[in-house]
Amino acid sequence: MVQTIPARDISLYELEEKFGLQLATDTNFFTEWTENLPTLTDNEKQAIARVQSNYLNLNKHRLISEEAVKMVVLSPLLDLAGFYQLPFEIETETSVEISAEDESIIVKGNIDVLVIQKRFWVLVIESKSSKFDVMTALPQALAYMLDCPNPAQPTFGLLINGREFVFVKLIQQEHLWYARSYALSIERDSELHQVLSILKRLGELILKIIS
C-alpha cells in the first residue's frame, strides 16, 4: 500500500531509508558557501544593516511569523542578490511530488520560494517562523530538492527562520549526497554579510553552468 506523506512531516531517516539520501562528510563537497565569495559594496552592507535592524526591532515585540520572515528578511535579501531581475525568476508555492524507488512512499508539498533560471533551479527556499529551530526545515527542503528537473547539476537550498540561515547542497548522480553549512546568524554582521555573498555566488555559479 502506497503511503502519502506531506513534505512537512518527512524525516531525515525516511529520506535516507526510502530514497537513499546520504550525508557527505568530505569537506570539499560543499565549498560554495565558503570559497570565492563576492565582496559586498558599501551600499549592500548598508542595506544589510537595515534588514538586520528591522528584524531585531520586530523581534523585540513578538516572535516573527513565517510570512513576516519572508517579507522582512528573505525578500530584501533576494532583491540584493539580484534574483528579482533577469535572467532569474521567482516562483512561490511550487507543487512537488516525489516517490521512493519501491513506490511505498509518495511525498507531496509546496516549495515556499523557488528561484529559477529558465528550467534550472537556482535555489529552493524553505522558510519557518522564528519560533522554530531552523534545522526543522531540512528534511522538507531536501524532499523538494529531490524533485529538481535537472538532476545532473547540483541543487542548492536555503533554510531560514529569520534569525538563522542554513545553506544546503544536493547532488543526484550514482548516489544522492547532501551537505549543509552551519547556521549563520542575523545577529552577527559578518555572518549576515556572508549570507548575501553566498546568494550572489550561487547565482553566478548557475549562470556559468548554463552558459
Short mmCIF file of N, CA and C in Angstrom, two decimals, residues 98-166:
data_model
loop_
_atom_site.label_atom_id
_atom_site.label_comp_id
_atom_site.label_asym_id
_atom_site.label_seq_id
_atom_site.Cartn_x
_atom_site.Cartn_y
_atom_site.Cartn_z
N ILE A 98 7.41 13.50 -5.02
CA ILE A 98 8.46 12.52 -5.25
C ILE A 98 8.01 11.17 -4.69
N SER A 99 8.53 10.10 -5.27
CA SER A 99 8.17 8.77 -4.78
C SER A 99 9.43 7.95 -4.57
N ALA A 100 9.38 7.07 -3.57
CA ALA A 100 10.51 6.20 -3.28
C ALA A 100 10.67 5.19 -4.40
N GLU A 101 11.89 4.61 -4.51
CA GLU A 101 12.17 3.65 -5.57
C GLU A 101 11.20 2.46 -5.51
N ASP A 102 10.87 2.03 -4.31
CA ASP A 102 9.93 0.90 -4.19
C ASP A 102 8.47 1.35 -4.22
N GLU A 103 8.30 2.67 -4.43
CA GLU A 103 6.97 3.28 -4.55
C GLU A 103 6.09 3.06 -3.32
N SER A 104 6.74 2.85 -2.17
CA SER A 104 5.97 2.67 -0.93
C SER A 104 5.57 4.00 -0.31
N ILE A 105 6.30 5.06 -0.69
CA ILE A 105 6.03 6.38 -0.13
C ILE A 105 5.98 7.41 -1.25
N ILE A 106 4.99 8.28 -1.18
CA ILE A 106 4.92 9.46 -2.04
C ILE A 106 4.93 10.68 -1.13
N VAL A 107 5.80 11.63 -1.44
CA VAL A 107 5.91 12.85 -0.64
C VAL A 107 5.41 14.02 -1.48
N LYS A 108 4.47 14.77 -0.92
CA LYS A 108 3.89 15.91 -1.64
C LYS A 108 4.03 17.18 -0.80
N GLY A 109 4.20 18.30 -1.48
CA GLY A 109 4.27 19.57 -0.78
C GLY A 109 4.41 20.72 -1.74
N ASN A 110 4.61 21.91 -1.19
CA ASN A 110 4.77 23.12 -1.99
C ASN A 110 5.99 23.89 -1.52
N ILE A 111 6.88 24.19 -2.46
CA ILE A 111 8.08 24.96 -2.13
C ILE A 111 7.68 26.39 -1.80
N ASP A 112 8.18 26.91 -0.67
CA ASP A 112 7.85 28.29 -0.28
C ASP A 112 8.26 29.27 -1.37
N VAL A 113 9.55 29.28 -1.69
CA VAL A 113 10.07 30.18 -2.72
C VAL A 113 11.09 29.42 -3.55
N LEU A 114 10.99 29.55 -4.87
CA LEU A 114 11.92 28.89 -5.78
C LEU A 114 12.49 29.92 -6.73
N VAL A 115 13.82 30.03 -6.74
CA VAL A 115 14.50 30.91 -7.69
C VAL A 115 14.92 30.06 -8.87
N ILE A 116 14.53 30.46 -10.07
CA ILE A 116 14.85 29.67 -11.25
C ILE A 116 15.50 30.54 -12.32
N GLN A 117 16.24 29.86 -13.22
CA GLN A 117 16.77 30.49 -14.42
C GLN A 117 16.43 29.55 -15.55
N LYS A 118 15.40 29.92 -16.32
CA LYS A 118 14.81 29.03 -17.31
C LYS A 118 14.34 27.77 -16.58
N ARG A 119 14.89 26.58 -16.95
CA ARG A 119 14.46 25.36 -16.26
C ARG A 119 15.43 24.95 -15.16
N PHE A 120 16.42 25.77 -14.90
CA PHE A 120 17.38 25.44 -13.85
C PHE A 120 16.92 26.01 -12.53
N TRP A 121 16.88 25.16 -11.51
CA TRP A 121 16.59 25.63 -10.16
C TRP A 121 17.84 26.24 -9.57
N VAL A 122 17.79 27.50 -9.22
CA VAL A 122 18.92 28.18 -8.62
C VAL A 122 18.94 27.95 -7.12
N LEU A 123 17.76 28.07 -6.50
CA LEU A 123 17.70 27.99 -5.05
C LEU A 123 16.30 27.57 -4.59
N VAL A 124 16.24 26.54 -3.76
CA VAL A 124 14.99 26.10 -3.13
C VAL A 124 14.98 26.66 -1.72
N ILE A 125 13.96 27.41 -1.37
CA ILE A 125 13.93 28.10 -0.08
C ILE A 125 12.77 27.59 0.77
N GLU A 126 13.09 27.18 1.99
CA GLU A 126 12.07 26.76 2.95
C GLU A 126 12.15 27.69 4.15
N SER A 127 11.05 28.38 4.42
CA SER A 127 11.00 29.38 5.48
C SER A 127 10.17 28.88 6.65
N LYS A 128 10.60 29.24 7.87
CA LYS A 128 9.87 28.91 9.09
C LYS A 128 9.73 30.15 9.95
N SER A 129 8.80 30.10 10.89
CA SER A 129 8.66 31.16 11.89
C SER A 129 9.90 31.19 12.77
N SER A 130 10.16 32.33 13.38
CA SER A 130 11.33 32.46 14.25
C SER A 130 11.21 31.62 15.51
N LYS A 131 10.03 31.09 15.79
CA LYS A 131 9.87 30.26 16.99
C LYS A 131 10.40 28.84 16.78
N PHE A 132 10.66 28.47 15.50
CA PHE A 132 11.15 27.13 15.20
C PHE A 132 12.66 27.13 15.00
N ASP A 133 13.29 26.03 15.38
CA ASP A 133 14.69 25.82 15.06
C ASP A 133 14.82 25.74 13.54
N VAL A 134 15.79 26.42 12.98
CA VAL A 134 15.94 26.46 11.53
C VAL A 134 16.13 25.07 10.94
N MET A 135 16.74 24.14 11.71
CA MET A 135 17.02 22.82 11.18
C MET A 135 15.76 21.96 11.00
N THR A 136 14.64 22.38 11.57
CA THR A 136 13.40 21.63 11.36
C THR A 136 12.98 21.67 9.89
N ALA A 137 13.51 22.62 9.14
CA ALA A 137 13.16 22.75 7.72
C ALA A 137 14.00 21.87 6.81
N LEU A 138 15.06 21.23 7.35
CA LEU A 138 15.99 20.49 6.49
C LEU A 138 15.34 19.33 5.74
N PRO A 139 14.64 18.40 6.40
CA PRO A 139 14.06 17.28 5.64
C PRO A 139 13.09 17.75 4.57
N GLN A 140 12.29 18.74 4.89
CA GLN A 140 11.31 19.25 3.94
C GLN A 140 12.00 19.84 2.71
N ALA A 141 13.04 20.64 2.94
CA ALA A 141 13.77 21.25 1.82
C ALA A 141 14.44 20.18 0.97
N LEU A 142 15.04 19.18 1.59
CA LEU A 142 15.70 18.12 0.84
C LEU A 142 14.70 17.35 -0.02
N ALA A 143 13.52 17.10 0.53
CA ALA A 143 12.48 16.42 -0.25
C ALA A 143 12.13 17.21 -1.50
N TYR A 144 12.01 18.53 -1.35
CA TYR A 144 11.72 19.37 -2.51
C TYR A 144 12.87 19.33 -3.52
N MET A 145 14.09 19.40 -3.02
CA MET A 145 15.27 19.43 -3.89
C MET A 145 15.41 18.15 -4.71
N LEU A 146 14.89 17.04 -4.19
CA LEU A 146 14.95 15.77 -4.92
C LEU A 146 14.11 15.80 -6.19
N ASP A 147 13.19 16.76 -6.29
CA ASP A 147 12.33 16.85 -7.47
C ASP A 147 12.89 17.80 -8.52
N CYS A 148 14.13 18.21 -8.36
CA CYS A 148 14.75 19.14 -9.32
C CYS A 148 14.72 18.57 -10.73
N PRO A 149 14.31 19.36 -11.75
CA PRO A 149 14.21 18.85 -13.12
C PRO A 149 15.56 18.66 -13.80
N ASN A 150 16.65 19.11 -13.18
CA ASN A 150 17.99 18.97 -13.75
C ASN A 150 18.90 18.24 -12.77
N PRO A 151 18.65 16.95 -12.54
CA PRO A 151 19.41 16.21 -11.52
C PRO A 151 20.89 16.06 -11.84
N ALA A 152 21.30 16.32 -13.08
CA ALA A 152 22.71 16.21 -13.43
C ALA A 152 23.53 17.34 -12.81
N GLN A 153 22.86 18.41 -12.40
CA GLN A 153 23.54 19.56 -11.80
C GLN A 153 23.25 19.63 -10.31
N PRO A 154 24.16 20.23 -9.52
CA PRO A 154 23.89 20.41 -8.09
C PRO A 154 22.65 21.27 -7.87
N THR A 155 21.92 20.98 -6.81
CA THR A 155 20.79 21.80 -6.41
C THR A 155 21.10 22.41 -5.05
N PHE A 156 20.77 23.68 -4.89
CA PHE A 156 21.07 24.38 -3.64
C PHE A 156 19.78 24.78 -2.94
N GLY A 157 19.83 24.79 -1.63
CA GLY A 157 18.67 25.17 -0.84
C GLY A 157 19.06 26.15 0.25
N LEU A 158 18.06 26.85 0.77
CA LEU A 158 18.25 27.78 1.88
C LEU A 158 17.15 27.56 2.91
N LEU A 159 17.56 27.30 4.15
CA LEU A 159 16.63 27.22 5.27
C LEU A 159 16.72 28.54 6.03
N ILE A 160 15.57 29.11 6.38
CA ILE A 160 15.58 30.41 7.05
C ILE A 160 14.44 30.49 8.06
N ASN A 161 14.74 31.00 9.24
CA ASN A 161 13.68 31.27 10.22
C ASN A 161 13.74 32.74 10.67
N GLY A 162 14.43 33.55 9.89
CA GLY A 162 14.59 34.96 10.23
C GLY A 162 15.86 35.20 11.02
N ARG A 163 16.06 34.43 12.06
CA ARG A 163 17.23 34.58 12.93
C ARG A 163 18.46 33.87 12.36
N GLU A 164 18.24 32.72 11.71
CA GLU A 164 19.36 31.93 11.22
C GLU A 164 19.13 31.49 9.78
N PHE A 165 20.25 31.18 9.12
CA PHE A 165 20.24 30.75 7.73
C PHE A 165 21.15 29.53 7.59
N VAL A 166 20.67 28.52 6.89
CA VAL A 166 21.47 27.33 6.60
C VAL A 166 21.38 27.04 5.11
#
